[in-house]
Amino acid sequence: MKETSNLPIGKTKELGVQKACTEFSPNAAHLAREREREREEEEVLPPQKDLKLKQFIEKYGTGGNWIALPHKAGLKRCGKSCRLRWLNYLRPNIKHGEFSDDEDRIICSLFASIGSRWSIIAAQLPGRTDNDIKNYWNTKLKKKLMATMLPFSHTNLITQPLFQSSLQTASSPSPSTFYHSTLTHPKPILVPSNFLTNNKTTTETIINTSPHQLQVQESNLMGPIHHYQVKATSSPQVLGGDQPSCSSSDGSTSNNQFSYCTGFNNGTDQQMGFEGYFINNGVEEDHKSSILGDGFSVNYDQWSTERQNGLWGETQSDHQFTLEEFKQLVSSTPSNGCNNLFMDESKTQGKLMYY
DNA sequence: AAAATGCCCAACCGCCTTTGA
DNA sequence: GTCAAAGGCGGTTGGGCATTT
């Protein structure tokens, strides 16, 4: 990370802060005092503002009331701004500078596990702030991972999101899925999440348990991702309990290709597991449903449409399922409690996210 | 050398949820 | 139940800097 930590508070967006923060009181006397303080404030150089805030908090604490704090500290800041400045920059033990490989791994692993819960991720990285991690993820780490995967991609990879993930709830310990597809319009055949997580997510496992005849290439990627490219050489079948409702009518699946990533294995191959992979050309366009694991079915057309339109980024459609839509799609849940669709319970408004 | 461009990142915005009185 | 404040988040902005043209 670039060492820009000497930026004084509000240097870049101070006007915005001032604009956003309302006056504390509308009465004239108060406004006069405000103007007076504003004049005083003008004379305080930015680093001194930081110092002022820091010293005040170190001396008196936040008092559990950020709104009142700048008032008490004699700063013309809104409480939220002070809080942000304190949390992201001023508080002790804030770490600046490059992220280590270990930190990369932790971030990737947690992101794959719980999604963009930056504060939770930050809690695992002492000295790092959620904002810092978010920025790092958005500007560097995501690209780094993308670059890591590109050697395995075909030409149409770029517009697809790298992965989706979700918060795991305590009651549903299924690991999130780390999706990666090289396909233009991936047609998902999803395996029960315990398919691999209960086993070693190794190449051998996939080969041995897959209904396909697979040729697997294992990569020696840098970074935390264990990546395989799987090429199907036989007709696809759906894995899991009930009989699949999708198959290839012509059986011409010689060019079927799968691509998936395991989670971030941290050397164990088991930490995140792997829950799904995709197939193209393996399912007829007119198939209406696909079995997801043990009887977990979804209207295939809707599924794939959403995949293509909303989640795979190939159009700009921003549609997400509502809860009701989702319920309509899901005809049953797997008996083992493992499935490949996870509700992100941290999200509200009935929106569904795919994992 | 100067202008244009792209990248990085601290910080802001607006919205939402959580918490506590 | 209601309200205010705190806290959290994704998306975004814009200044600073490096690189390219």
CSV table of C-alpha atoms (C1' of nucleotides) in Angstrom, one decimal:
chain,number,residue,atom,x,y,z
A,1,MET,CA,0.0,0.0,0.0
A,2,LYS,CA,1.2,3.4,-0.8
A,3,GLU,CA,2.2,5.4,2.2
A,4,THR,CA,-0.3,8.1,2.2
A,5,SER,CA,-1.1,7.9,5.8
A,6,ASN,CA,0.1,11.4,6.5
A,7,LEU,CA,-2.9,12.7,4.7
A,8,PRO,CA,-4.6,15.0,7.2
A,9,ILE,CA,-8.1,14.6,8.1
A,10,GLY,CA,-10.4,15.7,5.4
A,11,LYS,CA,-7.7,16.7,3.1
A,12,THR,CA,-9.3,15.3,0.0
A,13,LYS,CA,-12.9,15.6,0.8
A,14,GLU,CA,-13.1,18.1,3.6
A,15,LEU,CA,-15.6,20.2,1.8
A,16,GLY,CA,-17.8,17.3,1.4
A,17,VAL,CA,-17.6,16.5,5.1
A,18,GLN,CA,-18.5,20.0,6.0
A,19,LYS,CA,-21.3,20.0,3.6
A,20,ALA,CA,-22.7,16.8,4.8
A,21,CYS,CA,-22.5,17.6,8.5
A,22,THR,CA,-25.3,19.7,9.7
A,23,GLU,CA,-24.9,22.4,12.3
A,24,PHE,CA,-25.5,21.4,15.8
A,25,SER,CA,-28.1,24.0,16.7
A,26,PRO,CA,-30.0,26.5,14.7
A,27,ASN,CA,-30.2,29.3,17.2
A,28,ALA,CA,-28.3,32.5,16.5
A,29,ALA,CA,-26.1,32.4,19.6
A,30,HIS,CA,-25.0,28.9,18.8
A,31,LEU,CA,-24.4,29.8,15.2
A,32,ALA,CA,-22.2,32.7,16.3
A,33,ARG,CA,-20.2,30.4,18.4
A,34,GLU,CA,-20.0,28.0,15.5
A,35,ARG,CA,-18.6,30.7,13.3
A,36,GLU,CA,-16.1,31.7,15.9
A,37,ARG,CA,-15.0,28.2,16.3
A,38,GLU,CA,-14.9,27.8,12.5
A,39,ARG,CA,-12.4,30.7,12.4
A,40,GLU,CA,-10.4,29.1,15.1
A,41,GLU,CA,-10.6,25.9,13.2
A,42,GLU,CA,-9.2,27.5,10.1
A,43,GLU,CA,-6.1,28.2,11.9
A,44,VAL,CA,-5.6,24.7,13.0
A,45,LEU,CA,-3.5,22.8,10.5
A,46,PRO,CA,-4.8,19.5,9.4
A,47,PRO,CA,-2.2,17.4,11.2
A,48,GLN,CA,-3.1,19.3,14.3
A,49,LYS,CA,-6.7,18.4,13.8
A,50,ASP,CA,-5.7,14.8,13.8
A,51,LEU,CA,-3.7,15.3,16.9
A,52,LYS,CA,-6.5,17.1,18.6
A,53,LEU,CA,-8.9,14.3,17.9
A,54,LYS,CA,-6.4,11.7,18.9
A,55,GLN,CA,-5.5,13.3,22.1
A,56,PHE,CA,-9.1,13.9,23.0
A,57,ILE,CA,-10.1,10.3,22.4
A,58,GLU,CA,-7.0,9.0,24.3
A,59,LYS,CA,-7.8,11.3,27.2
A,60,TYR,CA,-11.6,11.0,27.4
A,61,GLY,CA,-12.5,8.1,25.1
A,62,THR,CA,-15.3,8.3,22.7
A,63,GLY,CA,-17.9,8.4,25.4
A,64,GLY,CA,-20.0,6.2,23.3
A,65,ASN,CA,-21.3,9.2,21.5
A,66,TRP,CA,-19.5,10.1,18.3
A,67,ILE,CA,-22.0,12.8,17.5
A,68,ALA,CA,-21.1,14.8,20.5
A,69,LEU,CA,-17.4,14.1,20.4
A,70,PRO,CA,-16.3,16.7,17.8
A,71,HIS,CA,-18.3,19.3,19.7
A,72,LYS,CA,-16.5,18.4,23.0
A,73,ALA,CA,-13.2,18.1,21.3
A,74,GLY,CA,-13.6,21.5,19.6
A,75,LEU,CA,-13.5,20.1,16.1
A,76,LYS,CA,-15.7,21.1,13.3
A,77,ARG,CA,-16.3,17.6,12.1
A,78,CYS,CA,-19.3,15.5,12.1
A,79,GLY,CA,-19.2,12.6,14.4
A,80,LYS,CA,-19.2,10.1,11.7
A,81,SER,CA,-16.3,11.7,10.1
A,82,CYS,CA,-14.4,11.7,13.3
A,83,ARG,CA,-15.2,8.1,13.9
A,84,LEU,CA,-14.1,7.1,10.4
A,85,ARG,CA,-10.9,9.0,10.8
A,86,TRP,CA,-10.2,7.5,14.2
A,87,LEU,CA,-11.0,4.0,13.2
A,88,ASN,CA,-9.2,4.0,9.8
A,89,TYR,CA,-6.2,6.1,10.6
A,90,LEU,CA,-5.7,7.5,14.1
A,91,ARG,CA,-6.3,4.7,16.5
A,92,PRO,CA,-3.3,2.8,17.7
A,93,ASN,CA,-1.7,-0.1,16.0
A,94,ILE,CA,-3.1,0.7,12.6
A,95,LYS,CA,-1.0,-1.1,10.1
A,96,HIS,CA,0.0,0.6,6.8
A,97,GLY,CA,1.9,-0.7,4.0
A,98,GLU,CA,1.9,-3.8,1.8
A,99,PHE,CA,-0.3,-6.8,2.6
A,100,SER,CA,1.6,-9.9,3.2
A,101,ASP,CA,0.9,-13.2,1.5
A,102,ASP,CA,-0.6,-14.5,4.6
A,103,GLU,CA,-2.9,-11.6,4.8
A,104,ASP,CA,-3.8,-12.2,1.2
A,105,ARG,CA,-4.7,-15.7,2.0
A,106,ILE,CA,-6.8,-14.8,4.9
A,107,ILE,CA,-8.7,-12.2,3.0
A,108,CYS,CA,-9.3,-14.5,0.1
A,109,SER,CA,-10.3,-17.3,2.3
A,110,LEU,CA,-12.6,-15.2,4.4
A,111,PHE,CA,-14.1,-13.5,1.4
A,112,ALA,CA,-14.9,-16.8,-0.1
A,113,SER,CA,-16.3,-17.9,3.2
A,114,ILE,CA,-18.3,-15.0,4.4
A,115,GLY,CA,-18.3,-12.6,1.5
A,116,SER,CA,-17.8,-8.9,1.7
A,117,ARG,CA,-18.1,-8.6,5.5
A,118,TRP,CA,-15.1,-6.4,5.6
A,119,SER,CA,-15.4,-5.7,9.3
A,120,ILE,CA,-15.3,-9.3,10.1
A,121,ILE,CA,-12.4,-9.9,7.8
A,122,ALA,CA,-10.6,-6.9,9.3
A,123,ALA,CA,-11.1,-8.4,12.7
A,124,GLN,CA,-8.9,-11.3,11.7
A,125,LEU,CA,-6.2,-9.0,10.5
A,126,PRO,CA,-4.9,-7.0,13.4
A,127,GLY,CA,-4.1,-3.5,12.4
A,128,ARG,CA,-6.0,-3.6,9.2
A,129,THR,CA,-9.2,-1.7,8.7
A,130,ASP,CA,-12.3,-2.8,6.9
A,131,ASN,CA,-11.9,0.1,4.5
A,132,ASP,CA,-8.3,-0.7,3.9
A,133,ILE,CA,-9.2,-4.3,3.1
A,134,LYS,CA,-12.0,-3.3,0.9
A,135,ASN,CA,-9.8,-1.0,-1.1
A,136,TYR,CA,-7.1,-3.6,-1.3
A,137,TRP,CA,-9.6,-6.2,-2.5
A,138,ASN,CA,-11.1,-3.9,-5.1
A,139,THR,CA,-8.0,-2.5,-6.4
A,140,LYS,CA,-5.4,-5.3,-6.2
A,141,LEU,CA,-6.4,-8.6,-4.8
A,142,LYS,CA,-9.3,-9.2,-7.1
A,143,LYS,CA,-7.2,-8.5,-10.1
A,144,LYS,CA,-4.5,-10.6,-8.7
A,145,LEU,CA,-6.8,-13.6,-8.4
A,146,MET,CA,-8.3,-12.9,-11.8
A,147,ALA,CA,-4.8,-12.8,-13.3
A,148,THR,CA,-4.1,-16.1,-11.6
A,149,MET,CA,-7.0,-17.7,-13.2
A,150,LEU,CA,-6.7,-16.3,-16.7
A,151,PRO,CA,-4.2,-18.9,-17.9
A,152,PHE,CA,-7.0,-21.4,-17.7
A,153,SER,CA,-9.7,-19.3,-19.3
A,154,HIS,CA,-11.0,-19.1,-22.7
A,155,THR,CA,-11.5,-15.8,-24.5
A,156,ASN,CA,-14.8,-15.1,-22.9
A,157,LEU,CA,-13.9,-15.1,-19.3
A,158,ILE,CA,-13.5,-11.5,-18.7
A,159,THR,CA,-16.9,-10.3,-18.1
A,160,GLN,CA,-17.8,-13.0,-15.6
A,161,PRO,CA,-17.6,-12.3,-12.0
A,162,LEU,CA,-14.9,-14.2,-10.2
A,163,PHE,CA,-17.0,-15.6,-7.5
A,164,GLN,CA,-19.9,-15.2,-5.4
A,165,SER,CA,-20.0,-16.1,-1.8
A,166,SER,CA,-22.1,-15.6,1.3
A,167,LEU,CA,-22.2,-15.4,4.9
A,168,GLN,CA,-22.4,-18.8,6.5
A,169,THR,CA,-24.8,-19.0,9.3
A,170,ALA,CA,-24.1,-21.0,12.3
A,171,SER,CA,-27.0,-23.2,11.7
A,172,SER,CA,-25.9,-23.9,8.1
A,173,PRO,CA,-22.3,-24.6,8.1
A,174,SER,CA,-22.2,-25.4,4.5
A,175,PRO,CA,-19.2,-23.7,2.9
A,176,SER,CA,-19.8,-21.1,0.3
A,177,THR,CA,-19.1,-21.8,-3.2
A,178,PHE,CA,-16.2,-20.4,-5.1
A,179,TYR,CA,-17.4,-20.3,-8.6
A,180,HIS,CA,-15.3,-19.9,-11.6
A,181,SER,CA,-16.4,-20.7,-15.1
A,182,THR,CA,-14.7,-20.2,-18.3
A,183,LEU,CA,-17.9,-20.6,-20.1
A,184,THR,CA,-19.9,-18.1,-22.0
A,185,HIS,CA,-23.2,-19.4,-20.7
A,186,PRO,CA,-22.5,-21.8,-18.0
A,187,LYS,CA,-25.1,-24.4,-17.4
A,188,PRO,CA,-24.8,-25.4,-13.8
A,189,ILE,CA,-24.9,-28.9,-12.6
A,190,LEU,CA,-24.4,-28.6,-9.0
A,191,VAL,CA,-23.3,-31.3,-6.7
A,192,PRO,CA,-24.2,-31.6,-3.1
A,193,SER,CA,-22.0,-29.4,-1.0
A,194,ASN,CA,-20.8,-32.4,0.9
A,195,PHE,CA,-19.8,-34.0,-2.3
A,196,LEU,CA,-16.4,-32.7,-2.0
A,197,THR,CA,-16.3,-31.1,1.4
A,198,ASN,CA,-16.7,-34.4,3.1
A,199,ASN,CA,-13.9,-35.8,1.0
A,200,LYS,CA,-10.6,-34.5,-0.1
A,201,THR,CA,-11.2,-32.0,-2.8
A,202,THR,CA,-8.5,-33.4,-4.8
A,203,THR,CA,-8.2,-34.3,-8.4
A,204,GLU,CA,-8.6,-37.9,-7.6
A,205,THR,CA,-11.8,-37.3,-5.7
A,206,ILE,CA,-13.3,-35.5,-8.6
A,207,ILE,CA,-12.3,-38.1,-11.1
A,208,ASN,CA,-13.5,-40.9,-9.0
A,209,THR,CA,-16.8,-39.5,-8.0
A,210,SER,CA,-17.8,-37.7,-11.0
A,211,PRO,CA,-20.4,-39.2,-13.3
A,212,HIS,CA,-18.4,-37.9,-16.2
A,213,GLN,CA,-15.2,-39.3,-17.5
A,214,LEU,CA,-13.0,-36.5,-16.8
A,215,GLN,CA,-9.6,-35.3,-17.8
A,216,VAL,CA,-8.3,-33.1,-15.1
A,217,GLN,CA,-5.5,-30.7,-15.2
A,218,GLU,CA,-4.3,-29.5,-12.0
A,219,SER,CA,-2.5,-26.2,-11.9
A,220,ASN,CA,0.4,-25.0,-9.9
A,221,LEU,CA,-1.0,-21.6,-9.3
A,222,MET,CA,0.4,-19.1,-7.2
A,223,GLY,CA,-1.7,-18.0,-4.4
A,224,PRO,CA,-4.3,-19.7,-2.4
A,225,ILE,CA,-6.5,-21.0,-5.1
A,226,HIS,CA,-6.5,-24.6,-6.0
A,227,HIS,CA,-7.6,-24.7,-9.5
A,228,TYR,CA,-8.5,-27.5,-11.8
A,229,GLN,CA,-9.7,-27.6,-15.3
A,230,VAL,CA,-11.8,-30.5,-16.0
A,231,LYS,CA,-12.8,-31.7,-19.4
A,232,ALA,CA,-15.6,-34.0,-19.8
A,233,THR,CA,-15.3,-36.8,-22.2
A,234,SER,CA,-18.6,-38.5,-21.6
A,235,SER,CA,-22.2,-37.5,-21.3
A,236,PRO,CA,-23.1,-35.6,-18.2
A,237,GLN,CA,-25.3,-36.8,-15.5
A,238,VAL,CA,-26.4,-35.0,-12.5
A,239,LEU,CA,-24.8,-35.9,-9.3
A,240,GLY,CA,-26.6,-36.7,-6.1
A,241,GLY,CA,-29.6,-38.5,-4.9
A,242,ASP,CA,-32.5,-38.3,-7.2
A,243,GLN,CA,-32.3,-39.0,-10.8
A,244,PRO,CA,-31.4,-36.1,-12.8
A,245,SER,CA,-33.8,-34.5,-15.1
A,246,CYS,CA,-31.2,-33.2,-17.4
A,247,SER,CA,-29.2,-35.0,-19.9
A,248,SER,CA,-27.9,-34.6,-23.3
A,249,SER,CA,-30.2,-35.8,-25.9
A,250,ASP,CA,-27.6,-36.3,-28.5
A,251,GLY,CA,-24.9,-37.3,-26.1
A,252,SER,CA,-22.5,-35.2,-28.1
A,253,THR,CA,-20.5,-33.9,-25.2
A,254,SER,CA,-17.1,-34.3,-26.4
A,255,ASN,CA,-16.4,-30.6,-26.0
A,256,ASN,CA,-18.0,-30.2,-22.7
A,257,GLN,CA,-15.7,-28.4,-20.4
A,258,PHE,CA,-15.8,-27.7,-16.8
A,259,SER,CA,-13.9,-25.4,-14.9
A,260,TYR,CA,-13.9,-25.0,-11.2
A,261,CYS,CA,-11.9,-23.9,-8.3
A,262,THR,CA,-11.7,-25.4,-5.0
A,263,GLY,CA,-11.8,-23.0,-2.2
A,264,PHE,CA,-8.7,-21.6,-0.7
A,265,ASN,CA,-7.2,-24.6,0.6
A,266,ASN,CA,-4.5,-23.3,2.8
A,267,GLY,CA,-2.7,-26.5,2.1
A,268,THR,CA,-5.4,-28.7,3.5
A,269,ASP,CA,-7.7,-29.0,0.5
A,270,GLN,CA,-10.5,-29.1,2.9
A,271,GLN,CA,-11.0,-25.7,4.3
A,272,MET,CA,-13.4,-24.4,1.9
A,273,GLY,CA,-14.4,-27.3,-0.1
A,274,PHE,CA,-16.0,-27.1,-3.4
A,275,GLU,CA,-19.6,-27.2,-4.2
A,276,GLY,CA,-20.2,-26.8,-7.8
A,277,TYR,CA,-19.1,-26.8,-11.3
A,278,PHE,CA,-20.5,-25.9,-14.6
A,279,ILE,CA,-21.0,-27.5,-17.8
A,280,ASN,CA,-21.7,-26.1,-21.2
A,281,ASN,CA,-23.3,-27.9,-24.1
A,282,GLY,CA,-24.2,-30.6,-21.8
A,283,VAL,CA,-27.7,-29.7,-21.2
A,284,GLU,CA,-30.3,-29.1,-23.8
A,285,GLU,CA,-31.7,-25.7,-24.1
A,286,ASP,CA,-35.2,-27.0,-23.6
A,287,HIS,CA,-34.6,-28.7,-20.3
A,288,LYS,CA,-36.6,-27.1,-17.7
A,289,SER,CA,-35.0,-28.2,-14.5
A,290,SER,CA,-31.9,-29.4,-13.1
A,291,ILE,CA,-31.4,-31.4,-10.0
A,292,LEU,CA,-29.2,-29.8,-7.5
A,293,GLY,CA,-28.0,-32.5,-5.2
A,294,ASP,CA,-30.5,-34.5,-3.3
A,295,GLY,CA,-33.7,-33.5,-4.9
A,296,PHE,CA,-32.9,-29.8,-4.8
A,297,SER,CA,-34.4,-28.6,-8.0
A,298,VAL,CA,-34.6,-25.3,-9.8
A,299,ASN,CA,-36.3,-24.3,-12.9
A,300,TYR,CA,-33.4,-24.5,-15.2
A,301,ASP,CA,-34.4,-21.9,-17.7
A,302,GLN,CA,-34.9,-19.3,-15.0
A,303,TRP,CA,-31.7,-20.4,-13.4
A,304,SER,CA,-29.6,-20.1,-16.4
A,305,THR,CA,-31.3,-16.9,-17.4
A,306,GLU,CA,-30.4,-15.3,-14.2
A,307,ARG,CA,-27.0,-16.7,-14.4
A,308,GLN,CA,-26.5,-15.2,-17.7
A,309,ASN,CA,-28.3,-11.9,-17.2
A,310,GLY,CA,-27.7,-11.0,-13.7
A,311,LEU,CA,-24.9,-12.8,-12.2
A,312,TRP,CA,-22.5,-13.7,-14.8
A,313,GLY,CA,-22.3,-10.1,-15.9
A,314,GLU,CA,-22.7,-10.7,-19.5
A,315,THR,CA,-25.5,-8.2,-19.7
A,316,GLN,CA,-26.0,-5.2,-17.5
A,317,SER,CA,-29.2,-6.6,-16.1
A,318,ASP,CA,-29.3,-6.1,-12.4
A,319,HIS,CA,-32.1,-8.4,-11.6
A,320,GLN,CA,-32.0,-10.4,-8.5
A,321,PHE,CA,-34.5,-12.9,-7.3
A,322,THR,CA,-36.9,-11.9,-4.6
A,323,LEU,CA,-37.5,-14.3,-1.8
A,324,GLU,CA,-40.8,-15.3,-3.3
A,325,GLU,CA,-39.2,-15.9,-6.7
A,326,PHE,CA,-36.7,-18.0,-5.1
A,327,LYS,CA,-39.2,-20.0,-3.2
A,328,GLN,CA,-41.0,-20.7,-6.5
A,329,LEU,CA,-37.8,-21.9,-8.0
A,330,VAL,CA,-36.9,-24.2,-5.2
A,331,SER,CA,-39.1,-27.1,-5.1
A,332,SER,CA,-37.5,-28.9,-2.3
A,333,THR,CA,-34.5,-28.7,-0.1
A,334,PRO,CA,-32.0,-31.4,0.3
A,335,SER,CA,-32.4,-33.8,3.1
A,336,ASN,CA,-28.9,-33.4,4.3
A,337,GLY,CA,-29.2,-29.7,4.7
A,338,CYS,CA,-26.5,-29.1,2.1
A,339,ASN,CA,-27.4,-27.3,-1.0
A,340,ASN,CA,-25.8,-25.1,-3.5
A,341,LEU,CA,-27.9,-22.1,-3.1
A,342,PHE,CA,-27.3,-20.1,0.0
A,343,MET,CA,-29.4,-17.4,1.3
A,344,ASP,CA,-27.3,-14.6,2.5
A,345,GLU,CA,-29.1,-14.1,5.7
A,346,SER,CA,-27.2,-10.9,6.3
A,347,LYS,CA,-29.0,-9.4,3.3
A,348,THR,CA,-32.6,-8.4,3.6
A,349,GLN,CA,-35.3,-7.4,1.3
A,350,GLY,CA,-35.6,-11.0,0.2
A,351,LYS,CA,-32.8,-10.8,-2.2
A,352,LEU,CA,-31.2,-14.0,-3.1
A,353,MET,CA,-27.6,-14.5,-3.9
A,354,TYR,CA,-26.2,-17.5,-5.6
A,355,TYR,CA,-23.4,-19.4,-4.1
B,1,DA,C1',8.8,18.8,-21.3
B,2,DA,C1',3.9,18.8,-21.1
B,3,DA,C1',-0.5,16.8,-21.4
B,4,DA,C1',-3.2,12.9,-21.0
B,5,DT,C1',-4.3,8.8,-18.9
B,6,DG,C1',-4.6,5.4,-15.4
B,7,DC,C1',-4.1,3.7,-10.8
B,8,DC,C1',-4.3,3.9,-5.8
B,9,DC,C1',-6.6,4.8,-1.8
B,10,DA,C1',-8.5,7.9,1.9
B,11,DA,C1',-12.7,9.5,2.5
B,12,DC,C1',-17.5,10.5,1.5
B,13,DC,C1',-22.5,9.4,0.6
B,14,DG,C1',-26.6,7.2,1.3
B,15,DC,C1',-28.8,3.6,2.9
B,16,DC,C1',-29.5,0.0,6.0
B,17,DT,C1',-29.3,-2.7,10.5
B,18,DT,C1',-28.4,-2.9,15.3
B,19,DT,C1',-28.6,-1.3,19.8
B,20,DG,C1',-30.2,0.8,23.7
B,21,DA,C1',-33.0,4.2,26.1
C,1,DG,C1',-43.2,0.0,19.7
C,2,DT,C1',-40.6,4.2,18.8
C,3,DC,C1',-36.7,6.9,18.2
C,4,DA,C1',-32.0,8.4,18.0
C,5,DA,C1',-27.4,7.2,17.6
C,6,DA,C1',-23.9,4.0,16.3
C,7,DG,C1',-22.1,1.0,13.3
C,8,DG,C1',-21.6,-1.3,8.8
C,9,DC,C1',-21.7,-1.7,4.0
C,10,DG,C1',-21.3,-1.0,-1.3
C,11,DG,C1',-20.6,2.3,-4.3
C,12,DT,C1',-18.3,6.3,-5.5
C,13,DT,C1',-15.3,10.5,-5.6
C,14,DG,C1',-11.3,13.0,-6.2
C,15,DG,C1',-6.4,14.3,-5.1
C,16,DG,C1',-1.9,12.6,-5.6
C,17,DC,C1',1.2,10.2,-8.1
C,18,DA,C1',3.2,7.3,-11.8
C,19,DT,C1',3.2,6.1,-16.4
C,20,DT,C1',2.3,6.8,-21.2
C,21,DT,C1',1.7,9.5,-25.3
